[in-house]
XYZ file of N, CA and C in Angstrom:
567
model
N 0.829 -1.174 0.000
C 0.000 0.000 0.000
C 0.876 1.241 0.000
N 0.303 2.190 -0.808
C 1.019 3.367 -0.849
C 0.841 3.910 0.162
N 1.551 5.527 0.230
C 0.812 6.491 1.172
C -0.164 7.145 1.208
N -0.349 7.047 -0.594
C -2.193 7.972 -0.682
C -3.038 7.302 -0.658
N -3.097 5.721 -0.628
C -3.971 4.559 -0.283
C -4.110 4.853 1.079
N -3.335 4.727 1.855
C -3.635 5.090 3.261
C -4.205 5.979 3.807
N -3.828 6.843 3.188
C -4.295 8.332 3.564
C -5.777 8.308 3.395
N -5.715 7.578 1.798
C -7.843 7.163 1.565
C -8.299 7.096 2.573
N -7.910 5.690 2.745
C -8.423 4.588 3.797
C -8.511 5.030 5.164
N -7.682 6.080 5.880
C -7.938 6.768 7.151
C -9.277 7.735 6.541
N -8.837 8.598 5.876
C -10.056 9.682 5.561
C -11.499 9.377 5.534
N -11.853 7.701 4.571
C -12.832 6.743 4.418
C -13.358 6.488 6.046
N -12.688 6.147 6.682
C -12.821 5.477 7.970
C -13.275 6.856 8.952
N -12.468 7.770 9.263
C -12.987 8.784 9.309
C -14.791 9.524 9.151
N -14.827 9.294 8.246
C -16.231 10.064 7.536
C -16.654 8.867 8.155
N -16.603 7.135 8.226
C -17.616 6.583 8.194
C -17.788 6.758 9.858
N -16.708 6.814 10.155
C -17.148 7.257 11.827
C -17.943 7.972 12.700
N -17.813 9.839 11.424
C -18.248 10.603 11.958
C -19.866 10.314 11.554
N -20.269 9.778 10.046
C -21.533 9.519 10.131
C -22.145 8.578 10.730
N -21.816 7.529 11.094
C -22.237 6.834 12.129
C -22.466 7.538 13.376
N -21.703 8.619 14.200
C -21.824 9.178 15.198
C -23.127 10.218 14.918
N -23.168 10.743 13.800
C -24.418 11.325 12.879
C -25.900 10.668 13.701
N -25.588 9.738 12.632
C -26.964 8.820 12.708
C -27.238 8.265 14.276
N -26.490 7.974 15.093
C -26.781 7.313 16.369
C -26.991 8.967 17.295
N -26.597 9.898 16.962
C -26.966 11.054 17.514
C -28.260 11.311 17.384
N -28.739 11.357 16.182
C -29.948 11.406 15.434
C -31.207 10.686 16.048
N -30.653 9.747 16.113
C -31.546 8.466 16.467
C -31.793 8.792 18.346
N -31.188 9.104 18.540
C -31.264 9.235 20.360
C -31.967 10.503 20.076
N -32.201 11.716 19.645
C -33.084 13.042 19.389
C -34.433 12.188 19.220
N -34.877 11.312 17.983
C -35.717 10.900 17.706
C -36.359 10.068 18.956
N -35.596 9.166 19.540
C -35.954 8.727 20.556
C -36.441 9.484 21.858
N -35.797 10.720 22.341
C -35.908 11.489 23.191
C -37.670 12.332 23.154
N -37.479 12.556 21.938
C -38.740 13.158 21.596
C -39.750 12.493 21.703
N -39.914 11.281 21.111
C -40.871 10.014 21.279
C -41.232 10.432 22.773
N -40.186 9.843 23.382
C -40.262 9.810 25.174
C -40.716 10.780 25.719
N -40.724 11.769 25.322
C -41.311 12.982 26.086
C -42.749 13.477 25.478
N -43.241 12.729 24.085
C -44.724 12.689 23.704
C -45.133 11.996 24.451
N -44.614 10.899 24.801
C -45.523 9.795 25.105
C -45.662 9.887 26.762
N -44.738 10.467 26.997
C -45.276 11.059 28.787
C -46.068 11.801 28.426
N -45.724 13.024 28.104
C -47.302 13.854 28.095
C -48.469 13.679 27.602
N -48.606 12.503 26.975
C -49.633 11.820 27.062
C -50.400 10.968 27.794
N -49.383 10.533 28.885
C -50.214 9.963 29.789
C -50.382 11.308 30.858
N -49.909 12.500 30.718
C -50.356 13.123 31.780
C -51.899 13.206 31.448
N -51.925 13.537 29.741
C -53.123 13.578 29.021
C -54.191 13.067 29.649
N -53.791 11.440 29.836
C -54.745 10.816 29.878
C -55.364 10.872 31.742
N -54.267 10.865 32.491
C -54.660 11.258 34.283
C -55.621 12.874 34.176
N -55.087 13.973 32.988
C -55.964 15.046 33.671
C -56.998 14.641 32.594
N -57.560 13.943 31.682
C -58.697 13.871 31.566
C -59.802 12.776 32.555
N -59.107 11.800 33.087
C -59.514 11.194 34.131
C -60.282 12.495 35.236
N -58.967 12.734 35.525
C -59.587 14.101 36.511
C -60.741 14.906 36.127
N -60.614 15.363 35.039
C -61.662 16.221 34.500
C -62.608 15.491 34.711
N -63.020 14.103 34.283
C -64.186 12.991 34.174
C -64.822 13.247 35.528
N -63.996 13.413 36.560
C -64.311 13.446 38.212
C -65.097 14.534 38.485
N -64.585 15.352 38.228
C -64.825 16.741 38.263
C -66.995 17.130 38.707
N -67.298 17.147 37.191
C -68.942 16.834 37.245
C -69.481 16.247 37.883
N -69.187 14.596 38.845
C -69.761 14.301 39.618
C -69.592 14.559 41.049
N -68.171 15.514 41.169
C -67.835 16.221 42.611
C -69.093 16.911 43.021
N -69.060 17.718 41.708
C -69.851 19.248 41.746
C -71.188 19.179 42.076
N -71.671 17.580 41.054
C -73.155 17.413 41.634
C -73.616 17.037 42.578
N -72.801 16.090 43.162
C -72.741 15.572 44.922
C -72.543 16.760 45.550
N -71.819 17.691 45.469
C -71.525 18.805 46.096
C -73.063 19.722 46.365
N -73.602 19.825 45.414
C -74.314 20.630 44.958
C -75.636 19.979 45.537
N -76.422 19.191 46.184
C -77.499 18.320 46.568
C -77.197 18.832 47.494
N -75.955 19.163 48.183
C -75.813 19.918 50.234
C -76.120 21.015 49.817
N -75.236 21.915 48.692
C -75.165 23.102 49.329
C -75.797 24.096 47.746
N -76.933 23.895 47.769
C -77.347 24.299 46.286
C -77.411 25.608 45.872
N -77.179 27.002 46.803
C -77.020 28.643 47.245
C -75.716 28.183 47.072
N -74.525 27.213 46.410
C -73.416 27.962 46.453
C -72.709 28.012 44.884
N -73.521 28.819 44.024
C -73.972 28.560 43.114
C -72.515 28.948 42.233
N -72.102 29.891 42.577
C -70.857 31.022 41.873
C -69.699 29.936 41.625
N -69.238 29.314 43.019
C -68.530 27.955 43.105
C -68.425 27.542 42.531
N -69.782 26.265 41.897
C -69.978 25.265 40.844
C -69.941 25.801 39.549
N -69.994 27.244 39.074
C -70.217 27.751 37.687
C -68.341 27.869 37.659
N -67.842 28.567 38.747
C -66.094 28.634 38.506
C -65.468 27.201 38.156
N -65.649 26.183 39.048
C -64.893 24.978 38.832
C -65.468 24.533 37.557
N -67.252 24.479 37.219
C -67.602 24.198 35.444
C -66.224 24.783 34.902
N -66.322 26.443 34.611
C -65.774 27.123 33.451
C -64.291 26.491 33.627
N -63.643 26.196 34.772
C -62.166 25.944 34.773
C -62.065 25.083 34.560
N -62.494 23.893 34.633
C -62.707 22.420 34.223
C -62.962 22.458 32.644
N -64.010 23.181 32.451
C -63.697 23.207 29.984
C -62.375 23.901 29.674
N -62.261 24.664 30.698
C -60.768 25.623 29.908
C -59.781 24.303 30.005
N -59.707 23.526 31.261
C -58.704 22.785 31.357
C -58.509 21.198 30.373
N -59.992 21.114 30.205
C -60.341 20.108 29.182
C -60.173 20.251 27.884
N -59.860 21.527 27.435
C -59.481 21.387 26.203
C -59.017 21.161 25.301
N -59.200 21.296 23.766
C -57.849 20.538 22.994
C -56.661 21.257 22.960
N -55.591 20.526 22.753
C -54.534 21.628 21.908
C -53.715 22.453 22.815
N -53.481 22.265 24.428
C -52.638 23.139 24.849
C -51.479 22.469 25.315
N -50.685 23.126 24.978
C -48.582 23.055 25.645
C -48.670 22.400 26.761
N -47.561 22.470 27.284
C -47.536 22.148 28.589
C -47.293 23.443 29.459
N -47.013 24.463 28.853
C -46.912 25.888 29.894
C -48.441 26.096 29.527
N -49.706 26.252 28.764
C -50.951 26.411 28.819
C -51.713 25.492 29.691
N -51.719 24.201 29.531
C -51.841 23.513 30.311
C -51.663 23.777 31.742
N -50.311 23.817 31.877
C -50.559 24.070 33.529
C -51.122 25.159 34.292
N -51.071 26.296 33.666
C -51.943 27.512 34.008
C -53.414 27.335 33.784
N -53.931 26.564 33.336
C -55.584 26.028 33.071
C -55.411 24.903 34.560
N -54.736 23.884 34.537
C -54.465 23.380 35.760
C -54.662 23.548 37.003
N -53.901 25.282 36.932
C -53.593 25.964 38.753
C -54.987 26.892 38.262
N -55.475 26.773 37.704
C -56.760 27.294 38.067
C -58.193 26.693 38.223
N -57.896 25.523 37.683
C -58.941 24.299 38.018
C -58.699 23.649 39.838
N -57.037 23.763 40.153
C -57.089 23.451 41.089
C -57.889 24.589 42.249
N -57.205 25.943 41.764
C -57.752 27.042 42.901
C -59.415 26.724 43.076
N -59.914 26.460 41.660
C -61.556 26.017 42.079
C -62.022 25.365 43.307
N -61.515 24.022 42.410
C -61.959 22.478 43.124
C -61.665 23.027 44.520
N -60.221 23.915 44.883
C -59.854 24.415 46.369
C -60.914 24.710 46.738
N -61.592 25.805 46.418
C -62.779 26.494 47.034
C -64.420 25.888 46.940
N -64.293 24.345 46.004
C -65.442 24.038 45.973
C -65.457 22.502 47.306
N -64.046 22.530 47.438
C -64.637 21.802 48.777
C -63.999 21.924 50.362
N -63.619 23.482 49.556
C -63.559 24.173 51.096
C -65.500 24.418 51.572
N -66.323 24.570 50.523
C -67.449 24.746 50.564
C -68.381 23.579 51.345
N -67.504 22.530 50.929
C -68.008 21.049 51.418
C -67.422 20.718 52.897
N -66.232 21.407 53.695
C -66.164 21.312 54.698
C -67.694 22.400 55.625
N -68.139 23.050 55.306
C -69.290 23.492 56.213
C -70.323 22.188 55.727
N -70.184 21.296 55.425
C -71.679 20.500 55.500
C -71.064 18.936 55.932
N -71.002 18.796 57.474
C -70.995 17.367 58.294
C -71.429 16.383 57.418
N -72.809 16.600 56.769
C -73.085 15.040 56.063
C -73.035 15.149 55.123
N -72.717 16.033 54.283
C -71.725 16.018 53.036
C -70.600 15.153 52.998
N -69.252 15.765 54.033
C -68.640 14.768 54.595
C -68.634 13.499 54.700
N -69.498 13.022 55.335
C -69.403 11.598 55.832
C -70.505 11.298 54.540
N -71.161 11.835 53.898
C -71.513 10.887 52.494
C -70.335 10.115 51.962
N -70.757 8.556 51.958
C -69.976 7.879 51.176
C -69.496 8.319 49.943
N -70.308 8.668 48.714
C -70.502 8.907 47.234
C -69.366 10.100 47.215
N -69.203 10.923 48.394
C -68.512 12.442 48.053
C -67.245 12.009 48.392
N -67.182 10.482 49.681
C -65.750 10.328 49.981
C -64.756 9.762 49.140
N -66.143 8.520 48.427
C -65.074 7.952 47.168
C -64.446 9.053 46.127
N -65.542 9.717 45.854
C -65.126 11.039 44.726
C -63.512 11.339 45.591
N -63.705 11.937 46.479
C -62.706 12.525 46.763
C -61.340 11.614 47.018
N -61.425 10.674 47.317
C -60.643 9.522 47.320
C -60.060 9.220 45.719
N -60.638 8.953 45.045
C -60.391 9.065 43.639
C -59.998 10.090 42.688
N -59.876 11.295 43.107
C -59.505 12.909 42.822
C -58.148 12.621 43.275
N -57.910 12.344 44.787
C -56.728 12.031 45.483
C -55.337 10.826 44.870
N -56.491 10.490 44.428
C -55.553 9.227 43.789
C -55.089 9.589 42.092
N -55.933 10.282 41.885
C -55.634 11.125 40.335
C -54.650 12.186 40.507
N -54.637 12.679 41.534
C -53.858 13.893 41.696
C -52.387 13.258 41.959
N -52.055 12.183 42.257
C -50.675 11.499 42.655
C -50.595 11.147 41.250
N -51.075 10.496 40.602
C -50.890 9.830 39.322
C -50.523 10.619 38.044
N -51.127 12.294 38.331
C -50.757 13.084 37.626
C -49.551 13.808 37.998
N -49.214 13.673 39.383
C -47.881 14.186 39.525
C -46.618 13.330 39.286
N -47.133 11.984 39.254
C -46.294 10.843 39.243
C -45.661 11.035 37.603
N -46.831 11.160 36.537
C -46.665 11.479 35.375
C -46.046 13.053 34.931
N -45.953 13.909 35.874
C -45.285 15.352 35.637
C -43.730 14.936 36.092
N -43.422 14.635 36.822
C -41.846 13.885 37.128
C -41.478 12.786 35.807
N -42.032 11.925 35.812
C -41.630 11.611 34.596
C -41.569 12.396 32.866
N -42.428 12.748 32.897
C -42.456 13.639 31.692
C -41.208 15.264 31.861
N -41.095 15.480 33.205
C -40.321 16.616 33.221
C -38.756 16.315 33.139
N -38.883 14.776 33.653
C -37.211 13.868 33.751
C -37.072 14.088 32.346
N -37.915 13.468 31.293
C -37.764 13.526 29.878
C -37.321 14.497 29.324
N -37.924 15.612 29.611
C -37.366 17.097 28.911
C -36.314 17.467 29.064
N -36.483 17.082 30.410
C -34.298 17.575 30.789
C -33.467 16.998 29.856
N -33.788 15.727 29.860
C -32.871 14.880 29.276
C -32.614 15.556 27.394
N -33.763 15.888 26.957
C -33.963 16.029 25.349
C -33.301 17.444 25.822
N -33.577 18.743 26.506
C -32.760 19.781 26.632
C -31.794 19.495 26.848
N -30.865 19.107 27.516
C -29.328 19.025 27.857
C -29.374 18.419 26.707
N -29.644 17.471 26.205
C -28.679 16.735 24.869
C -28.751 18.002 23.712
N -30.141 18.941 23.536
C -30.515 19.780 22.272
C -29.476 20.819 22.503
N -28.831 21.137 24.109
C -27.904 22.204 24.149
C -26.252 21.399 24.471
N -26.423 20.548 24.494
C -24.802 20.058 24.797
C -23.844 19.891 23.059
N -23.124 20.825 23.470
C -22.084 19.867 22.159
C -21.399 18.733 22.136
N -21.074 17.821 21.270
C -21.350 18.341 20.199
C -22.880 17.849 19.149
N -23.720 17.247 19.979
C -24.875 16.619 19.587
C -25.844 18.154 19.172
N -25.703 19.226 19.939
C -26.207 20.747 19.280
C -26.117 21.034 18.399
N -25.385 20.272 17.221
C -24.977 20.712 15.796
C -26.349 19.719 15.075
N -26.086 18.300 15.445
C -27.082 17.179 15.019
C -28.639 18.288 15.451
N -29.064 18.642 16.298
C -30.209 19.241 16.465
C -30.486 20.291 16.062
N -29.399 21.196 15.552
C -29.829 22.245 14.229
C -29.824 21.970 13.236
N -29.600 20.941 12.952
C -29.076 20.035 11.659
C -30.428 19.988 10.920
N -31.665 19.439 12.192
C -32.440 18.609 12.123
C -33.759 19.263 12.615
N -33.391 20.481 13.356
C -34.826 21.097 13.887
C -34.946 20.435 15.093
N -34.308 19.577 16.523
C -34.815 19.196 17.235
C -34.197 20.033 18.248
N -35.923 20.572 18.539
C -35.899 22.012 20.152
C -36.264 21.338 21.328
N -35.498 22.443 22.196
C -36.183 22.445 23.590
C -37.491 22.041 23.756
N -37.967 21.297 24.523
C -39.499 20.741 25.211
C -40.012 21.799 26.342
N -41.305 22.121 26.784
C -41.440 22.669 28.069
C -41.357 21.746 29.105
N -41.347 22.472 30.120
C -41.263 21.571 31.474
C -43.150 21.712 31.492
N -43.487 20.803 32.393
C -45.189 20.752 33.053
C -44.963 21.186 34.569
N -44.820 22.897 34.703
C -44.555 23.294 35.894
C -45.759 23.497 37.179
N -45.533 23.166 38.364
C -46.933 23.563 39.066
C -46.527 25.486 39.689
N -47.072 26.037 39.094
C -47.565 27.569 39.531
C -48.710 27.743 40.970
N -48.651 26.789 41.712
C -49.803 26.928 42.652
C -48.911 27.505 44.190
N -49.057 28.846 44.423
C -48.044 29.082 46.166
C -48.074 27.962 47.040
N -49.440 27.335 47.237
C -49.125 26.706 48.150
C -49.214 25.001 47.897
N -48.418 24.995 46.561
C -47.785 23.526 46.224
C -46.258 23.830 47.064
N -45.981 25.134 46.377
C -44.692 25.353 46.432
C -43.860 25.836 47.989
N -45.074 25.953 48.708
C -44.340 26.504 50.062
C -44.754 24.990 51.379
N -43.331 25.902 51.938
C -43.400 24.820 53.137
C -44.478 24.482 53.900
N -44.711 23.624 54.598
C -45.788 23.154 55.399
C -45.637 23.406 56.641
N -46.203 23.957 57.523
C -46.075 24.717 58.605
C -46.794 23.520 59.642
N -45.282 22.998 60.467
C -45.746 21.973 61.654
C -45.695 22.795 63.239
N -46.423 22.530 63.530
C -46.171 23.123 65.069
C -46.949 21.559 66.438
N -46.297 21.870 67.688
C -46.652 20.822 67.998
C -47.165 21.537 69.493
């Protein structure tokens, strides 16, 4: 072998390297993205669960305390805003923290009525809200693990070149905006 045979044959080897590093870059973007649809789709599917809940809170609610009328029309309207098609995950969660501030005040409404309370029908509801509300946070940690992961790779070099290459952006996070998710819990004894 000569020296410009060699020289090929490194250069050949070379390119096939770097496109291979190409394509397996590529392929992990594609993958990343997948992964982070397909979480936010199951958040999809927990806040439409929730939403499902929602209407029969309001009407159990509403047999105690039927003068609390303003209540049940806020958690309705925040419950369609939140049900709707087509929003991000930064729209989303602001339809979210305002479905939650509702539901807050529609059964802060339900603590003034004792046998409201101890109605079975209102405890399962609420038992099942409770259990939706973990399942949707369970699914916001996972889906938010995802994004990190597709951001750091969309901004790290040298895989940042493969993602302008290709169009693959930053994801949002599914943030909770609610004060008092976010603040400490006040124990006293």
């Amino acid at each position: 072998m000569t020296g410009g045979t060699i020289a090929l044959v490194v250069v050949i080897a070379v390119v096939v390297i770097v496109l291979l590093w190409a394509v397996s870059q590529y392929n992990g973007f594609v993958r990343l993205r997948n992964l982070v649809q397909e979480s936010w789709r199951q958040i999809d599917v927990e806040l439409h669960r929730r939403h499902d809940l929602i209407p029969n809170l309001v009407e159990t609610v509403k047999g105690y305390a039927a003068h609390e009328r303003g209540v049940f029309d806020e958690v309705t309207r925040a419950r369609a805003a939140a049900a709707g098609p087509g929003a991000g995950p930064a729209e989303q969660a602001a339809q979210e923290n305002a479905l939650n501030a509702a539901l807050g005040r529609l059964l802060a409404v339900a603590e003034n009525y004792p046998v409201l309370r101890a109605s079975e029908n209102f405890q399962q509801l609420q038992a099942e809200l409770a259990n939706t509300e973990d399942r949707v946070a369970a699914g916001r940690r996972f889906y938010n693990a995802n994004v990190r992961e597709l951001n750091t790779k969309v901004e790290t070099f040298p895989a940042n070149v493969i993602a302008k290459m290709f169009g693959f952006t930053r994801a949002e996070y599914f943030e909770v905006d609610d004060p008092q998710v976010r603040q400490a819990p006040s124990v006293s004894f």
